[in-house]
mmCIF file of C-alpha atoms in Angstrom:
data_model
loop_
_atom_site.group_PDB
_atom_site.id
_atom_site.type_symbol
_atom_site.label_atom_id
_atom_site.label_comp_id
_atom_site.label_asym_id
_atom_site.label_seq_id
_atom_site.Cartn_x
_atom_site.Cartn_y
_atom_site.Cartn_z
ATOM 1 C CA THR A 1 131.360 127.273 82.987
ATOM 2 C CA ALA A 2 129.155 124.708 84.166
ATOM 3 C CA LYS A 3 126.093 127.548 82.987
ATOM 4 C CA LYS A 4 126.978 127.052 78.792
ATOM 5 C CA PHE A 5 126.783 123.039 79.264
ATOM 6 C CA ALA A 6 123.375 122.837 81.355
ATOM 7 C CA ASP A 7 121.422 123.983 77.663
ATOM 8 C CA PRO A 8 117.844 123.106 78.732
ATOM 9 C CA SER A 9 117.098 124.168 74.659
ATOM 10 C CA SER A 10 119.021 120.582 74.430
ATOM 11 C CA ALA A 11 116.710 117.287 73.559
ATOM 12 C CA ASN A 12 120.457 114.862 73.949
ATOM 13 C CA ILE A 13 122.190 116.941 76.680
ATOM 14 C CA PHE A 14 124.540 113.479 77.363
ATOM 15 C CA GLY A 15 124.742 113.481 72.820
ATOM 16 C CA ASP A 16 126.252 117.041 73.061
ATOM 17 C CA LEU A 17 128.383 116.290 76.103
ATOM 18 C CA SER A 18 130.272 114.040 74.331
ATOM 19 C CA ARG A 19 132.001 115.622 71.670
ATOM 20 C CA SER A 20 134.739 116.341 70.824
ATOM 21 C CA PRO A 21 136.792 119.657 72.822
ATOM 22 C CA GLU A 22 136.391 121.464 69.405
ATOM 23 C CA GLU A 23 133.091 120.968 68.947
ATOM 24 C CA ILE A 24 132.112 121.613 72.611
ATOM 25 C CA SER A 25 134.295 124.520 72.357
ATOM 26 C CA SER A 26 133.440 126.585 69.615
ATOM 27 C CA ALA A 27 129.640 124.882 70.776
ATOM 28 C CA ILE A 28 129.254 126.706 73.841
ATOM 29 C CA GLY A 29 132.176 129.326 73.831
ATOM 30 C CA ILE A 30 134.923 127.563 76.448
ATOM 31 C CA PRO A 31 138.437 128.242 76.143
ATOM 32 C CA SER A 32 140.048 124.801 74.506
ATOM 33 C CA ALA A 33 141.924 124.179 77.417
ATOM 34 C CA SER A 34 138.787 124.184 79.685
ATOM 35 C CA ALA A 35 136.719 121.863 76.888
ATOM 36 C CA LYS A 36 140.035 119.423 76.650
ATOM 37 C CA ALA A 37 139.627 118.716 80.490
ATOM 38 C CA PHE A 38 135.787 118.745 80.693
ATOM 39 C CA LYS A 39 136.173 116.018 78.001
ATOM 40 C CA LYS A 40 138.671 113.473 79.801
ATOM 41 C CA ALA A 41 137.062 113.881 83.139
ATOM 42 C CA TRP A 42 133.792 113.316 81.205
ATOM 43 C CA ILE A 43 135.890 110.036 79.869
ATOM 44 C CA GLY A 44 137.180 109.169 82.620
ATOM 45 C CA ALA A 45 132.968 109.311 84.453
ATOM 46 C CA HIS A 46 131.483 107.304 82.058
ATOM 47 C CA GLY A 47 131.334 103.879 83.527
ATOM 48 C CA SER A 48 130.015 105.704 87.338
ATOM 49 C CA ARG A 49 127.932 108.382 85.366
ATOM 50 C CA GLU A 50 124.386 106.667 86.079
ATOM 51 C CA LEU A 51 125.270 105.802 89.339
ATOM 52 C CA HIS A 52 126.644 109.113 90.990
ATOM 53 C CA ILE A 53 122.919 110.912 88.516
ATOM 54 C CA LEU A 54 120.962 108.120 90.629
ATOM 55 C CA LEU A 55 122.551 108.665 93.467
ATOM 56 C CA ARG A 56 121.863 112.491 93.169
ATOM 57 C CA ASP A 57 118.916 111.961 92.922
ATOM 58 C CA LEU A 58 118.415 110.017 96.145
ATOM 59 C CA GLY A 59 119.546 113.060 97.627
ATOM 60 C CA ILE A 60 122.990 111.396 98.542
ATOM 61 C CA GLY A 61 125.499 114.303 98.444
ATOM 62 C CA HIS A 62 128.769 113.994 96.865
ATOM 63 C CA ALA A 63 131.177 112.785 98.658
ATOM 64 C CA ALA A 64 129.582 110.138 99.290
ATOM 65 C CA SER A 65 127.739 108.947 96.036
ATOM 66 C CA ASN A 66 131.427 109.012 95.310
ATOM 67 C CA GLN A 67 132.248 106.833 98.305
ATOM 68 C CA ILE A 68 129.553 104.308 98.139
ATOM 69 C CA ILE A 69 130.568 104.437 94.298
ATOM 70 C CA LYS A 70 134.362 103.231 94.901
ATOM 71 C CA GLU A 71 132.921 100.879 97.751
ATOM 72 C CA TYR A 72 130.191 99.150 95.373
ATOM 73 C CA GLY A 73 130.273 99.653 91.987
ATOM 74 C CA ASN A 74 127.530 98.426 90.123
ATOM 75 C CA LEU A 75 126.385 97.042 93.036
ATOM 76 C CA ILE A 76 124.431 99.848 94.641
ATOM 77 C CA ILE A 77 121.451 98.926 93.236
ATOM 78 C CA HIS A 78 121.323 95.903 94.939
ATOM 79 C CA GLN A 79 122.377 97.113 98.143
ATOM 80 C CA ILE A 80 119.724 100.331 97.929
ATOM 81 C CA LEU A 81 116.864 98.025 97.452
ATOM 82 C CA SER A 82 117.873 95.415 99.901
ATOM 83 C CA ASP A 83 119.169 97.344 102.893
ATOM 84 C CA PRO A 84 120.202 101.010 101.857
ATOM 85 C CA PHE A 85 121.033 101.040 105.915
ATOM 86 C CA HIS A 86 123.689 98.664 105.869
ATOM 87 C CA MET A 87 125.616 101.516 104.510
ATOM 88 C CA VAL A 88 125.347 104.160 107.518
ATOM 89 C CA ARG A 89 128.274 102.150 108.740
ATOM 90 C CA HIS A 90 130.102 101.618 105.854
ATOM 91 C CA VAL A 91 129.578 104.771 103.942
ATOM 92 C CA LYS A 92 131.965 108.273 105.675
ATOM 93 C CA TYR A 93 129.691 110.569 104.486
ATOM 94 C CA PHE A 94 125.400 108.569 104.019
ATOM 95 C CA SER A 95 123.280 109.411 107.456
ATOM 96 C CA PHE A 96 120.482 107.652 108.940
ATOM 97 C CA GLU A 97 118.907 109.544 107.344
ATOM 98 C CA ASP A 98 120.392 109.181 104.371
ATOM 99 C CA ALA A 99 119.018 105.716 104.277
ATOM 100 C CA GLN A 100 115.790 106.650 106.250
ATOM 101 C CA ARG A 101 115.029 108.605 103.161
ATOM 102 C CA ILE A 102 116.063 106.591 100.407
ATOM 103 C CA VAL A 103 113.423 104.056 102.077
ATOM 104 C CA GLU A 104 110.909 106.574 101.703
ATOM 105 C CA ASP A 105 111.540 108.083 98.474
ATOM 106 C CA LEU A 106 111.215 104.378 96.880
ATOM 107 C CA LYS A 107 108.666 103.153 99.161
ATOM 108 C CA LEU A 108 110.663 100.196 99.550
ATOM 109 C CA ASP A 109 109.462 97.165 102.191
ATOM 110 C CA LEU A 110 111.835 96.277 104.665
ATOM 111 C CA PRO A 111 112.632 94.067 108.046
ATOM 112 C CA GLU A 112 112.270 96.673 110.304
ATOM 113 C CA ASP A 113 115.362 94.658 111.758
ATOM 114 C CA HIS A 114 117.229 96.407 109.467
ATOM 115 C CA LYS A 115 116.082 100.564 110.664
ATOM 116 C CA ILE A 116 116.298 99.020 114.684
ATOM 117 C CA ALA A 117 119.812 97.535 114.307
ATOM 118 C CA SER A 118 121.379 101.027 112.406
ATOM 119 C CA ALA A 119 118.946 103.093 114.660
ATOM 120 C CA MET A 120 120.434 101.518 117.541
ATOM 121 C CA GLU A 121 123.919 101.954 115.871
ATOM 122 C CA LEU A 122 123.535 105.582 115.388
ATOM 123 C CA CYS A 123 122.967 105.762 119.231
ATOM 124 C CA LEU A 124 126.381 103.694 120.379
ATOM 125 C CA SER A 125 128.233 105.715 117.686
ATOM 126 C CA ARG A 126 127.260 109.005 119.013
ATOM 127 C CA ILE A 127 128.070 107.307 122.575
ATOM 128 C CA GLU A 128 131.256 107.147 121.301
ATOM 129 C CA ASN A 129 132.025 109.797 120.073
ATOM 130 C CA GLN A 130 130.781 111.555 123.227
ATOM 131 C CA ARG A 131 132.832 109.604 125.833
ATOM 132 C CA GLY A 132 134.999 107.364 124.180
ATOM 133 C CA HIS A 133 132.742 104.131 124.898
ATOM 134 C CA THR A 134 129.915 102.252 123.753
ATOM 135 C CA CYS A 135 128.724 101.327 127.689
ATOM 136 C CA ALA A 136 125.325 102.170 128.685
ATOM 137 C CA PRO A 137 122.210 101.394 130.400
ATOM 138 C CA ILE A 138 120.458 98.884 127.651
ATOM 139 C CA VAL A 139 117.414 101.295 128.767
ATOM 140 C CA ARG A 140 118.555 104.378 127.562
ATOM 141 C CA ALA A 141 119.899 103.068 124.478
ATOM 142 C CA PHE A 142 116.139 101.900 123.758
ATOM 143 C CA GLN A 143 115.315 105.786 124.455
ATOM 144 C CA ASP A 144 117.649 107.276 122.092
ATOM 145 C CA VAL A 145 116.944 104.684 119.460
ATOM 146 C CA SER A 146 113.354 105.440 119.974
ATOM 147 C CA LYS A 147 113.591 108.716 119.676
ATOM 148 C CA ILE A 148 114.719 108.134 115.820
ATOM 149 C CA ILE A 149 112.271 105.634 115.024
ATOM 150 C CA ASP A 150 109.276 105.597 116.423
ATOM 151 C CA VAL A 151 109.250 101.821 117.309
ATOM 152 C CA ASP A 152 106.655 100.081 120.033
ATOM 153 C CA GLN A 153 109.067 99.428 122.863
ATOM 154 C CA ASP A 154 108.380 95.668 123.076
ATOM 155 C CA THR A 155 109.849 95.238 119.161
ATOM 156 C CA LEU A 156 112.294 97.396 120.155
ATOM 157 C CA ASP A 157 113.175 95.022 122.455
ATOM 158 C CA LYS A 158 112.645 91.711 121.196
ATOM 159 C CA THR A 159 114.760 93.047 117.506
ATOM 160 C CA LEU A 160 117.429 94.218 119.909
ATOM 161 C CA ARG A 161 118.628 90.942 122.164
ATOM 162 C CA SER A 162 117.579 88.837 119.110
ATOM 163 C CA MET A 163 120.484 90.725 117.614
ATOM 164 C CA THR A 164 123.233 90.210 120.765
ATOM 165 C CA ASP A 165 125.935 88.943 118.306
ATOM 166 C CA ARG A 166 126.341 91.800 116.340
ATOM 167 C CA PHE A 167 126.320 94.409 119.962
#
């Protein structure tokens, strides 16, 4: 059914998908019940459709996309442009790699401390999952961060030590 909806010859796919269930049913040859169910879902997604498309284009999976839209709504564009790393700890299916890919794809010029802090949080989360706590020698934590991101030790040390209230 999905392949029938995606007609590459259409100049206005959103317009085509916004037709009545009867028109959809006859135009693409699907049962009327399927066309009605689609129409209901299409109308329900009206407010977030473009955001889903944006997030999918940025490589974000469906589950993360749903949670991001639920958590941030229309503020997601601001969040993506200002600090996508912030979402790593707030969105279950959104990873550090997702944030890094967004930064690279959009060529965002973010403060380095955003990435460093997120990488440290990722390392501490891994330690917590493995050991049930976040206690680790700071040297080991710094080594783990250095494996995730390319940053010199002095910058890493200075940045993380300035964030003692966060860690």
